Coordinates of C-alpha atoms and ligand atoms in Angstrom, one line a residue:
M152 CA 0.0 0.0 0.0
T153 CA 1.1 3.5 -0.6
A154 CA 2.1 5.8 2.2
I155 CA 0.3 9.1 2.6
V156 CA 2.5 11.8 4.1
A157 CA 1.9 15.4 5.3
P158 CA 3.6 18.2 3.2
D159 CA 6.0 19.0 6.1
R160 CA 9.8 19.0 5.7
V161 CA 10.1 15.2 6.3
G162 CA 7.3 14.4 3.8
I163 CA 8.6 16.7 1.1
E164 CA 12.2 15.4 1.6
R165 CA 10.9 11.8 1.2
A166 CA 9.0 12.7 -1.9
C167 CA 12.0 14.5 -3.5
A168 CA 14.4 11.7 -2.7
L169 CA 12.1 9.2 -4.4
L170 CA 11.6 11.5 -7.4
K171 CA 15.3 12.2 -7.8
A172 CA 15.9 8.4 -7.7
G173 CA 13.5 8.0 -10.7
E174 CA 10.5 6.9 -8.8
V175 CA 6.9 8.2 -9.1
V176 CA 5.1 10.2 -6.4
A177 CA 1.6 11.6 -6.3
I178 CA 1.6 15.3 -5.5
P179 CA -1.1 18.0 -5.0
T180 CA -1.6 20.8 -7.5
E181 CA -4.2 23.5 -7.4
T182 CA -6.2 21.7 -10.2
V183 CA -6.0 17.9 -9.4
Y184 CA -3.4 15.6 -7.9
G185 CA -0.7 14.6 -10.3
L186 CA 1.4 11.5 -10.6
A187 CA 4.9 13.0 -10.8
G188 CA 8.2 11.6 -12.2
L189 CA 11.3 13.2 -13.9
A190 CA 10.1 14.6 -17.2
L191 CA 13.5 13.9 -18.9
S192 CA 13.9 10.4 -17.7
E193 CA 12.6 7.6 -20.0
S194 CA 12.5 5.1 -17.1
A195 CA 10.6 7.4 -14.8
L196 CA 8.1 8.2 -17.6
L197 CA 7.6 4.4 -18.2
K198 CA 6.7 4.0 -14.5
I199 CA 4.1 6.8 -14.8
F200 CA 2.4 5.1 -17.9
E201 CA 2.5 1.8 -16.2
A202 CA 1.0 2.9 -12.9
K203 CA -1.9 4.6 -14.7
D204 CA -2.4 1.9 -17.4
R205 CA -2.0 4.8 -19.8
P206 CA -1.4 4.2 -23.5
H207 CA 1.9 5.5 -24.8
F208 CA 0.1 7.6 -27.5
D209 CA -1.2 10.0 -24.8
P210 CA 1.5 12.6 -24.0
L211 CA 2.3 14.1 -20.6
I212 CA 2.5 17.7 -19.3
A213 CA 5.9 18.8 -18.0
H214 CA 5.6 20.9 -14.8
I215 CA 8.2 23.6 -14.1
A216 CA 9.2 25.6 -11.0
L217 CA 8.5 29.3 -10.4
P218 CA 11.6 31.4 -11.2
R219 CA 13.4 32.4 -8.0
H220 CA 14.1 35.9 -9.2
T221 CA 12.3 38.3 -11.6
V222 CA 13.2 37.1 -15.1
N223 CA 11.8 37.3 -18.6
I224 CA 9.4 34.4 -18.6
L225 CA 10.2 33.2 -22.1
D226 CA 14.0 33.2 -21.5
Y227 CA 13.3 31.2 -18.3
V228 CA 11.2 28.7 -20.2
E229 CA 13.8 28.3 -22.9
R230 CA 16.5 27.6 -20.3
R231 CA 14.5 24.6 -19.0
K232 CA 15.6 22.7 -22.3
L233 CA 12.1 21.6 -23.1
V234 CA 11.0 24.0 -25.8
N235 CA 12.5 25.5 -29.0
L236 CA 11.1 29.0 -29.5
E237 CA 13.6 30.0 -32.3
R238 CA 10.9 30.4 -34.8
L239 CA 8.8 32.5 -32.5
V240 CA 9.5 36.2 -33.2
G241 CA 7.9 39.7 -33.1
K242 CA 4.3 40.0 -32.1
A243 CA 3.7 36.3 -31.7
R244 CA 6.6 36.1 -29.2
D245 CA 5.2 39.2 -27.3
R246 CA 1.8 37.6 -27.1
L247 CA 3.0 34.4 -25.6
D248 CA 5.3 36.4 -23.2
D249 CA 2.3 38.5 -22.1
V250 CA 0.0 35.5 -21.6
L251 CA 2.5 33.5 -19.5
S252 CA 3.6 36.6 -17.5
A253 CA 0.0 37.3 -16.6
L254 CA -1.5 33.8 -16.1
W255 CA 1.4 31.7 -14.7
P256 CA 1.6 30.2 -12.2
G257 CA -1.9 28.8 -12.5
P258 CA -4.2 26.3 -14.2
L259 CA -3.0 26.9 -17.7
T260 CA -0.9 24.5 -19.8
V261 CA 0.8 25.7 -23.0
V262 CA 1.8 23.4 -25.8
L263 CA 4.9 24.7 -27.7
P264 CA 7.5 23.4 -30.2
R265 CA 9.7 20.9 -28.4
A266 CA 13.5 21.1 -28.0
A267 CA 15.8 18.4 -29.3
G268 CA 16.5 15.9 -26.5
V269 CA 13.0 15.8 -25.1
P270 CA 12.1 12.1 -24.7
D271 CA 9.5 10.9 -27.3
L272 CA 7.7 9.2 -24.5
L273 CA 6.9 12.6 -22.9
T274 CA 5.3 14.0 -26.1
A275 CA 4.2 10.7 -27.7
G276 CA 6.5 11.6 -30.6
L277 CA 4.6 14.8 -31.4
P278 CA 6.5 17.9 -32.5
R279 CA 5.2 19.9 -29.4
V280 CA 5.6 19.6 -25.7
A281 CA 3.0 20.6 -23.0
L282 CA 4.2 22.9 -20.2
R283 CA 2.6 24.1 -17.0
M284 CA 3.8 26.1 -14.0
P285 CA 1.5 25.0 -11.1
A286 CA 0.5 27.5 -8.4
H287 CA 0.2 25.1 -5.5
P288 CA 2.8 25.9 -2.9
V289 CA 3.6 22.2 -2.2
A290 CA 4.0 21.4 -5.9
Q291 CA 6.3 24.4 -6.2
E292 CA 8.4 23.4 -3.2
I293 CA 8.8 19.9 -4.7
L294 CA 9.7 21.2 -8.2
E295 CA 12.2 23.7 -6.7
S296 CA 13.9 21.1 -4.5
V297 CA 14.0 18.4 -7.2
G298 CA 15.5 21.0 -9.5
A299 CA 14.2 19.4 -12.8
P300 CA 10.9 19.4 -14.6
L301 CA 8.4 16.8 -13.6
A302 CA 5.9 15.1 -15.8
A303 CA 2.6 14.8 -14.0
P304 CA -0.6 13.4 -15.5
S305 CA -3.7 13.3 -13.2
A306 CA -3.1 10.6 -10.6
N307 CA -5.9 8.3 -11.7
R308 CA -6.1 5.1 -13.7
F309 CA -6.5 6.0 -17.4
G310 CA -9.9 7.3 -18.4
R311 CA -11.2 7.6 -14.9
L312 CA -12.1 10.5 -12.6
S313 CA -9.2 12.8 -11.7
P314 CA -8.5 12.7 -7.9
T315 CA -8.8 16.0 -5.9
T316 CA -7.8 14.6 -2.5
A317 CA -5.0 12.3 -1.3
A318 CA -7.6 9.7 -0.3
A319 CA -9.0 9.6 -3.9
V320 CA -5.4 9.1 -5.2
A321 CA -5.0 6.1 -2.8
E322 CA -8.3 4.7 -4.1
E323 CA -7.0 5.0 -7.7
L324 CA -3.4 4.0 -7.4
G325 CA -2.8 2.9 -3.8
D326 CA -1.3 -0.5 -4.7
R327 CA 0.8 0.9 -7.5
I328 CA 2.8 3.8 -6.2
P329 CA 5.1 4.3 -3.2
L330 CA 4.0 7.7 -1.9
V331 CA 1.2 10.4 -1.9
V332 CA 1.9 13.9 -0.5
D333 CA -1.3 15.1 1.1
G334 CA -1.8 18.8 0.3
G335 CA -5.5 18.8 1.2
A336 CA -8.4 19.2 -1.3
C337 CA -7.5 20.9 -4.6
R338 CA -8.7 24.5 -4.8
V339 CA -9.6 24.5 -8.5
G340 CA -10.8 20.9 -8.7
I341 CA -10.7 20.6 -12.5
E342 CA -7.6 20.1 -14.7
S343 CA -5.7 22.9 -16.4
T344 CA -6.9 24.6 -19.5
I345 CA -4.6 23.5 -22.4
I346 CA -3.8 25.8 -25.3
A347 CA -1.4 25.1 -28.2
L348 CA 0.6 27.4 -30.4
G349 CA -0.4 26.6 -34.0
D350 CA 1.8 26.9 -37.1
D351 CA -0.1 30.2 -37.9
D352 CA 0.9 31.6 -34.5
R353 CA -2.6 31.5 -33.3
F354 CA -3.6 29.5 -30.2
V355 CA -5.9 26.5 -30.3
L356 CA -7.9 25.5 -27.2
L357 CA -7.2 21.8 -26.8
R358 CA -8.9 21.3 -23.4
P359 CA -11.1 23.7 -21.5
G360 CA -10.2 23.7 -17.8
G361 CA -9.5 25.6 -14.6
M362 CA -8.4 28.8 -16.4
P363 CA -11.5 30.4 -18.0
K364 CA -11.0 30.6 -21.8
E365 CA -12.3 34.2 -21.8
R366 CA -9.5 35.3 -19.5
I367 CA -6.9 33.8 -21.9
E368 CA -8.7 35.4 -24.9
A369 CA -8.7 38.8 -23.1
R370 CA -5.0 38.5 -22.6
L371 CA -4.3 37.4 -26.2
G372 CA -6.5 40.0 -27.7
Q373 CA -7.9 37.4 -30.0
P374 CA -10.3 34.4 -29.8
L375 CA -8.9 30.9 -29.3
V376 CA -9.4 28.5 -32.2
L377 CA -11.6 25.6 -30.9
A378 CA -9.9 22.2 -31.2
A379 CA -12.8 20.5 -32.9
D380 CA -14.4 22.7 -35.5
A381 CA -17.8 22.2 -36.9
T382 CA -16.7 19.3 -39.1
G383 CA -15.3 17.5 -36.1
K384 CA -11.8 17.9 -37.5
T385 CA -9.0 19.0 -35.2
P386 CA -6.6 21.6 -36.4
M387 CA -3.7 19.8 -34.8
D388 CA -2.8 16.6 -33.1
A389 CA -4.7 16.6 -29.9
P390 CA -4.4 13.1 -28.4
G391 CA -6.2 13.9 -25.2
Q392 CA -9.5 14.6 -26.9
L393 CA -11.1 11.2 -26.4
P394 CA -14.8 11.6 -26.1
S395 CA -15.0 9.1 -23.2
H396 CA -12.8 10.3 -20.3
Y397 CA -13.0 11.5 -16.7
A398 CA -15.6 8.8 -16.3
P399 CA -17.2 7.2 -13.3
E400 CA -17.7 3.4 -13.4
R401 CA -21.5 3.6 -13.3
P402 CA -23.2 4.8 -16.5
L403 CA -23.9 8.5 -16.3
T404 CA -26.7 10.3 -18.1
L405 CA -26.6 14.1 -18.6
I406 CA -29.8 16.0 -18.2
D407 CA -30.5 19.7 -19.0
S408 CA -32.6 20.1 -15.9
I409 CA -34.2 18.0 -13.3
A410 CA -37.5 18.5 -15.1
D411 CA -36.0 16.0 -17.7
L412 CA -35.4 13.4 -15.0
D413 CA -37.2 10.1 -15.8
A414 CA -37.6 8.5 -12.4
A415 CA -40.1 6.0 -13.7
G416 CA -39.5 2.4 -12.7
G417 CA -38.7 3.3 -9.2
A418 CA -35.1 1.9 -9.1
P419 CA -32.9 4.1 -6.9
F420 CA -30.2 6.1 -8.6
G421 CA -27.6 8.8 -7.9
L422 CA -28.4 12.4 -8.8
L423 CA -26.0 15.3 -9.1
T424 CA -27.9 18.6 -9.3
W425 CA -26.3 22.0 -10.1
E426 CA -27.8 23.9 -7.1
S427 CA -29.0 22.3 -3.9
R428 CA -32.8 21.8 -3.9
A429 CA -35.4 19.3 -2.8
V430 CA -36.2 16.6 -5.4
A431 CA -38.6 13.7 -4.9
L432 CA -36.5 10.5 -5.7
P433 CA -37.2 6.8 -5.5
P434 CA -36.4 5.5 -2.0
G435 CA -32.7 4.6 -1.6
S436 CA -31.5 7.2 -4.1
T437 CA -28.6 9.6 -3.3
Q438 CA -28.7 13.3 -4.2
L439 CA -25.8 15.6 -4.1
A440 CA -25.5 19.2 -5.3
L441 CA -22.4 20.8 -7.0
T442 CA -23.1 24.2 -5.5
H443 CA -25.1 26.0 -2.8
A444 CA -26.2 28.9 -5.0
G445 CA -24.7 28.4 -8.4
A446 CA -21.1 29.7 -8.0
L447 CA -19.0 28.3 -10.9
D448 CA -15.7 28.0 -8.9
E449 CA -17.6 26.0 -6.2
G450 CA -19.1 23.7 -8.9
A451 CA -15.7 23.0 -10.4
R452 CA -14.1 22.4 -7.0
N453 CA -16.8 19.8 -6.1
L454 CA -17.2 18.1 -9.5
F455 CA -14.9 15.1 -9.3
S456 CA -15.2 14.4 -5.6
Q457 CA -19.0 14.3 -5.9
L458 CA -19.0 12.2 -9.0
R459 CA -16.6 9.9 -7.1
A460 CA -19.0 9.8 -4.1
L461 CA -22.0 8.9 -6.3
D462 CA -19.9 6.2 -8.0
R463 CA -19.4 4.6 -4.6
A464 CA -23.0 4.7 -3.5
P465 CA -25.0 1.5 -4.1
H466 CA -26.8 2.4 -7.4
T467 CA -26.6 1.2 -10.9
R468 CA -26.7 4.6 -12.6
I469 CA -26.1 8.3 -12.2
F470 CA -27.9 11.3 -13.5
A471 CA -26.1 14.7 -13.6
E472 CA -27.6 18.1 -14.4
R473 CA -25.6 20.3 -16.8
C474 CA -24.3 23.6 -15.6
P475 CA -26.8 26.2 -16.8
N476 CA -24.0 28.7 -17.5
D477 CA -21.8 27.6 -20.4
T478 CA -19.2 30.3 -20.1
G479 CA -16.1 30.6 -17.9
L480 CA -15.6 27.5 -15.7
G481 CA -19.1 26.4 -16.7
Y482 CA -17.8 25.6 -20.1
A483 CA -15.1 23.3 -18.6
I484 CA -17.5 21.7 -16.2
N485 CA -19.9 20.9 -19.0
D486 CA -17.0 19.5 -21.1
R487 CA -16.1 17.1 -18.2
L488 CA -19.8 16.1 -17.7
R489 CA -20.2 15.3 -21.4
R490 CA -17.1 13.1 -21.4
A491 CA -18.2 11.4 -18.2
A492 CA -21.5 10.6 -19.9
H493 CA -20.0 9.3 -23.1
R494 CA -19.8 5.5 -23.4
G495 CA -18.8 5.3 -27.0
G496 CA -17.0 2.1 -26.5
A497 CA -13.8 3.7 -25.2
Ligands
TXA291 O1 -4.2 20.2 -14.3 C1 -3.6 19.4 -15.0 O2 -3.3 19.7 -16.2 C2 -3.2 18.1 -14.3 C3 -2.2 18.5 -13.2 C4 -1.7 17.2 -12.5 O3 -1.2 19.3 -13.6 N1 -2.6 17.2 -15.2 C5 -3.3 16.6 -16.2 O4 -2.6 15.8 -17.0 O5 -4.5 16.8 -16.4 P1 -3.2 14.6 -17.9 O6 -2.1 13.9 -18.5 O7 -4.2 13.9 -17.1 O8 -3.9 15.4 -19.1 C6 -3.0 16.1 -20.0 C7 -3.6 16.2 -21.3 C8 -3.8 14.9 -22.0 O9 -5.1 14.8 -22.5 C9 -2.7 15.0 -23.1 O10 -3.2 14.3 -24.3 C10 -2.6 16.4 -23.4 O11 -2.6 17.0 -22.1 N2 -1.2 16.7 -23.9 C11 0.0 16.5 -23.2 N3 1.0 16.8 -24.1 C12 0.5 17.2 -25.2 C13 1.1 17.6 -26.5 N4 2.4 17.6 -26.7 N5 0.2 17.9 -27.5 C14 -1.1 17.9 -27.3 N6 -1.7 17.5 -26.2 C15 -0.9 17.1 -25.1
MG292 MG1 -6.0 13.0 -16.8

């Protein structure tokens, strides 16, 4: 079984010693818990894929430490030996500089041209690498003291719900990893937003997430290109876009409002409503609410832990009400609910 340690000096030293020795350790970030390992070590990366049962075609995000002193963010990123920004000049370079200066550290991942020497396993052989600077103080302390970038996918078995507490990590990977650092419940609760720099120097939204897309667009001064256009074609390789992902084990049905709930038949079920309210349900059913009064950040924070709780309750199916607001974090919440509901054979 895995050990769960507090994020005190002893716990962090133990985590860093394991990481430096090429082992994997689950660490808290402000979005979800990550399963960390050295980003530039093939053998550490293999251990991450193995613990998660993750297919090698799905690349990982490299996490980097906060700079210790004030520096130009792009110079700093280039010195981490992960990206090659030679081709990026003029306005396009200024735009990226501005976005990263304003929005890092935080729940934003940026996919950029990779440097030579980056392991193929990290990027699944793609020409770009994903980078994130997490804001969580424990993640930062670990990155700083390991002194090298850490790959960290969400610390769940492939395709399942991301963990937002140390206990949820233990439930997912407890028999497969040596250590979990307990940093408490994740503040954001939903994975980072991923944007990628396209060949035309515009940014593509690969995954909505904890950084509202409107905030990124306001900073860029231009709209993000959506990953799947109307024809369903993706403007670039976006391997993480599987329709079924972030899924509970029980079948989940998405409803627009509880008025659409078909409680006929009388079998008990799990129900996740957007706001808390009284609903008449068959006896033995479980009802949870994502928010008290509709705050989007509260809904994001509770999403995975409540889906996980409903998945544990003794029902055969789950209904979840869509977030009525499809902007900001609501857009990311609805993306996750849609993928949790998709059972297209994946
Ligand atoms: O908030 C987060 O991003 C969390 C925490 C732990 O940092 N991490 C996370 O990692 O969600 P993961 O591996 O569960 O999801 C990362 C997604 C995957 O869908 C992957 O396909 C995509 O990022 N990705 C990674 N590298 C990529 C690349 N080079 N090009 C396109 N997509 C990439
Ligand atoms: Mg994941």
